Amino acid sequence: MNRKIVSLLALLIMAVSLGMTVRAGEQVLMETVKETDIYEKADTGSSVLATLEQGQPVICCEVSGSDGWYEITYQGTKGYALRSDFELYGDMDGIDEGFRDIQEENLEQFEQIQEEQLERKSESFWGGVMAVLIELMFAIGIFTVLRKMKKGNMDAQ
């Protein structure tokens, strides 16, 4: 089940990164119901580019003017497959659970990063305060020494 979720997430990421476009309809997550060939064209007489295993999740897009075919991209291979070889992906609970796990992990990382940034800001603020106080102490010390020297010079005259 985890392998399917990882495969699904990889497919979604790959589809986004490849800039998969919708021609006639929306993209739909489907699952192969049997071993399925990916054809070069929307025609069973065209060459087979790849073969998908049964149960493989795939993002499909309807092809305009070509009933019975989906346009798919699978592992960088763009082609066409018969609609009859697919059904809606049925493990929605597994997908939801996988996304919840990812969301929780990302939320934990986000909160940790926020805490670290807040800590750095606090350290930076207090470091600045300490630097100003040290500079003031030196300034007061120099001012005091100069005042005593001036007072000593006046007493000597």
PDB file of N, CA and C in Angstrom, residues 97-135:
ATOM      1  N   GLU A  97      -4.745   9.223   3.869  1.00  0.00           N
ATOM      2  CA  GLU A  97      -3.855   8.926   4.990  1.00  0.00           C
ATOM      3  C   GLU A  97      -2.421   9.351   4.653  1.00  0.00           C
ATOM      4  N   GLY A  98      -2.001   9.051   3.428  1.00  0.00           N
ATOM      5  CA  GLY A  98      -0.657   9.433   3.003  1.00  0.00           C
ATOM      6  C   GLY A  98      -0.470  10.938   3.003  1.00  0.00           C
ATOM      7  N   PHE A  99      -1.475  11.656   2.495  1.00  0.00           N
ATOM      8  CA  PHE A  99      -1.390  13.118   2.491  1.00  0.00           C
ATOM      9  C   PHE A  99      -1.423  13.677   3.908  1.00  0.00           C
ATOM     10  N   ARG A 100      -2.208  13.073   4.806  1.00  0.00           N
ATOM     11  CA  ARG A 100      -2.236  13.518   6.208  1.00  0.00           C
ATOM     12  C   ARG A 100      -0.862  13.344   6.848  1.00  0.00           C
ATOM     13  N   ASP A 101      -0.220  12.188   6.578  1.00  0.00           N
ATOM     14  CA  ASP A 101       1.108  11.946   7.137  1.00  0.00           C
ATOM     15  C   ASP A 101       2.096  12.988   6.630  1.00  0.00           C
ATOM     16  N   ILE A 102       2.050  13.261   5.339  1.00  0.00           N
ATOM     17  CA  ILE A 102       2.955  14.251   4.753  1.00  0.00           C
ATOM     18  C   ILE A 102       2.669  15.628   5.329  1.00  0.00           C
ATOM     19  N   GLN A 103       1.382  15.963   5.464  1.00  0.00           N
ATOM     20  CA  GLN A 103       1.008  17.263   6.016  1.00  0.00           C
ATOM     21  C   GLN A 103       1.511  17.412   7.452  1.00  0.00           C
ATOM     22  N   GLU A 104       1.359  16.367   8.269  1.00  0.00           N
ATOM     23  CA  GLU A 104       1.826  16.425   9.654  1.00  0.00           C
ATOM     24  C   GLU A 104       3.345  16.592   9.706  1.00  0.00           C
ATOM     25  N   GLU A 105       4.047  15.856   8.855  1.00  0.00           N
ATOM     26  CA  GLU A 105       5.508  15.952   8.830  1.00  0.00           C
ATOM     27  C   GLU A 105       5.939  17.354   8.416  1.00  0.00           C
ATOM     28  N   ASN A 106       5.295  17.907   7.378  1.00  0.00           N
ATOM     29  CA  ASN A 106       5.631  19.251   6.925  1.00  0.00           C
ATOM     30  C   ASN A 106       5.303  20.292   7.984  1.00  0.00           C
ATOM     31  N   LEU A 107       4.188  20.099   8.696  1.00  0.00           N
ATOM     32  CA  LEU A 107       3.814  21.032   9.754  1.00  0.00           C
ATOM     33  C   LEU A 107       4.843  21.023  10.880  1.00  0.00           C
ATOM     34  N   GLU A 108       5.311  19.829  11.255  1.00  0.00           N
ATOM     35  CA  GLU A 108       6.339  19.720  12.297  1.00  0.00           C
ATOM     36  C   GLU A 108       7.619  20.427  11.861  1.00  0.00           C
ATOM     37  N   GLN A 109       8.023  20.225  10.608  1.00  0.00           N
ATOM     38  CA  GLN A 109       9.227  20.878  10.098  1.00  0.00           C
ATOM     39  C   GLN A 109       9.045  22.390  10.067  1.00  0.00           C
ATOM     40  N   PHE A 110       7.862  22.845   9.649  1.00  0.00           N
ATOM     41  CA  PHE A 110       7.575  24.277   9.596  1.00  0.00           C
ATOM     42  C   PHE A 110       7.657  24.894  10.989  1.00  0.00           C
ATOM     43  N   GLU A 111       7.050  24.233  11.966  1.00  0.00           N
ATOM     44  CA  GLU A 111       7.081  24.748  13.342  1.00  0.00           C
ATOM     45  C   GLU A 111       8.507  24.783  13.874  1.00  0.00           C
ATOM     46  N   GLN A 112       9.298  23.763  13.565  1.00  0.00           N
ATOM     47  CA  GLN A 112      10.692  23.729  14.008  1.00  0.00           C
ATOM     48  C   GLN A 112      11.478  24.887  13.387  1.00  0.00           C
ATOM     49  N   ILE A 113      11.262  25.146  12.114  1.00  0.00           N
ATOM     50  CA  ILE A 113      11.950  26.244  11.435  1.00  0.00           C
ATOM     51  C   ILE A 113      11.535  27.576  12.044  1.00  0.00           C
ATOM     52  N   GLN A 114      10.241  27.734  12.345  1.00  0.00           N
ATOM     53  CA  GLN A 114       9.771  28.974  12.978  1.00  0.00           C
ATOM     54  C   GLN A 114      10.434  29.179  14.337  1.00  0.00           C
ATOM     55  N   GLU A 115      10.529  28.111  15.135  1.00  0.00           N
ATOM     56  CA  GLU A 115      11.168  28.209  16.442  1.00  0.00           C
ATOM     57  C   GLU A 115      12.636  28.619  16.300  1.00  0.00           C
ATOM     58  N   GLU A 116      13.335  28.013  15.337  1.00  0.00           N
ATOM     59  CA  GLU A 116      14.744  28.336  15.120  1.00  0.00           C
ATOM     60  C   GLU A 116      14.901  29.792  14.692  1.00  0.00           C
ATOM     61  N   GLN A 117      14.010  30.279  13.817  1.00  0.00           N
ATOM     62  CA  GLN A 117      14.085  31.672  13.378  1.00  0.00           C
ATOM     63  C   GLN A 117      13.812  32.626  14.537  1.00  0.00           C
ATOM     64  N   LEU A 118      12.833  32.300  15.360  1.00  0.00           N
ATOM     65  CA  LEU A 118      12.526  33.127  16.524  1.00  0.00           C
ATOM     66  C   LEU A 118      13.702  33.154  17.491  1.00  0.00           C
ATOM     67  N   GLU A 119      14.325  31.996  17.688  1.00  0.00           N
ATOM     68  CA  GLU A 119      15.491  31.914  18.572  1.00  0.00           C
ATOM     69  C   GLU A 119      16.647  32.760  18.021  1.00  0.00           C
ATOM     70  N   ARG A 120      16.882  32.689  16.714  1.00  0.00           N
ATOM     71  CA  ARG A 120      17.955  33.498  16.111  1.00  0.00           C
ATOM     72  C   ARG A 120      17.665  34.988  16.246  1.00  0.00           C
ATOM     73  N   LYS A 121      16.390  35.387  16.056  1.00  0.00           N
ATOM     74  CA  LYS A 121      16.025  36.796  16.203  1.00  0.00           C
ATOM     75  C   LYS A 121      16.260  37.249  17.635  1.00  0.00           C
ATOM     76  N   SER A 122      15.875  36.400  18.597  1.00  0.00           N
ATOM     77  CA  SER A 122      16.050  36.734  20.005  1.00  0.00           C
ATOM     78  C   SER A 122      17.532  36.864  20.334  1.00  0.00           C
ATOM     79  N   GLU A 123      18.337  35.902  19.859  1.00  0.00           N
ATOM     80  CA  GLU A 123      19.777  35.955  20.112  1.00  0.00           C
ATOM     81  C   GLU A 123      20.381  37.206  19.482  1.00  0.00           C
ATOM     82  N   SER A 124      19.944  37.541  18.287  1.00  0.00           N
ATOM     83  CA  SER A 124      20.444  38.721  17.595  1.00  0.00           C
ATOM     84  C   SER A 124      20.073  39.988  18.364  1.00  0.00           C
ATOM     85  N   PHE A 125      18.838  40.061  18.848  1.00  0.00           N
ATOM     86  CA  PHE A 125      18.386  41.226  19.612  1.00  0.00           C
ATOM     87  C   PHE A 125      19.218  41.399  20.870  1.00  0.00           C
ATOM     88  N   TRP A 126      19.339  40.324  21.666  1.00  0.00           N
ATOM     89  CA  TRP A 126      20.077  40.429  22.912  1.00  0.00           C
ATOM     90  C   TRP A 126      21.569  40.633  22.679  1.00  0.00           C
ATOM     91  N   GLY A 127      22.083  40.094  21.597  1.00  0.00           N
ATOM     92  CA  GLY A 127      23.484  40.351  21.249  1.00  0.00           C
ATOM     93  C   GLY A 127      23.700  41.830  20.954  1.00  0.00           C
ATOM     94  N   GLY A 128      22.743  42.437  20.254  1.00  0.00           N
ATOM     95  CA  GLY A 128      22.813  43.876  19.970  1.00  0.00           C
ATOM     96  C   GLY A 128      22.725  44.701  21.232  1.00  0.00           C
ATOM     97  N   VAL A 129      21.841  44.314  22.144  1.00  0.00           N
ATOM     98  CA  VAL A 129      21.704  45.024  23.418  1.00  0.00           C
ATOM     99  C   VAL A 129      23.013  44.957  24.194  1.00  0.00           C
ATOM    100  N   MET A 130      23.626  43.769  24.226  1.00  0.00           N
ATOM    101  CA  MET A 130      24.904  43.607  24.948  1.00  0.00           C
ATOM    102  C   MET A 130      25.993  44.470  24.310  1.00  0.00           C
ATOM    103  N   ALA A 131      26.026  44.514  22.994  1.00  0.00           N
ATOM    104  CA  ALA A 131      27.041  45.322  22.309  1.00  0.00           C
ATOM    105  C   ALA A 131      26.869  46.801  22.650  1.00  0.00           C
ATOM    106  N   VAL A 132      25.647  47.294  22.667  1.00  0.00           N
ATOM    107  CA  VAL A 132      25.380  48.696  23.002  1.00  0.00           C
ATOM    108  C   VAL A 132      25.787  48.979  24.444  1.00  0.00           C
ATOM    109  N   LEU A 133      25.461  48.075  25.371  1.00  0.00           N
ATOM    110  CA  LEU A 133      25.838  48.279  26.777  1.00  0.00           C
ATOM    111  C   LEU A 133      27.351  48.309  26.948  1.00  0.00           C
ATOM    112  N   ILE A 134      28.058  47.434  26.262  1.00  0.00           N
ATOM    113  CA  ILE A 134      29.522  47.417  26.354  1.00  0.00           C
ATOM    114  C   ILE A 134      30.102  48.713  25.799  1.00  0.00           C
ATOM    115  N   GLU A 135      29.553  49.180  24.666  1.00  0.00           N
ATOM    116  CA  GLU A 135      30.024  50.445  24.094  1.00  0.00           C
ATOM    117  C   GLU A 135      29.751  51.605  25.051  1.00  0.00           C
TER     118      GLU A 135
END
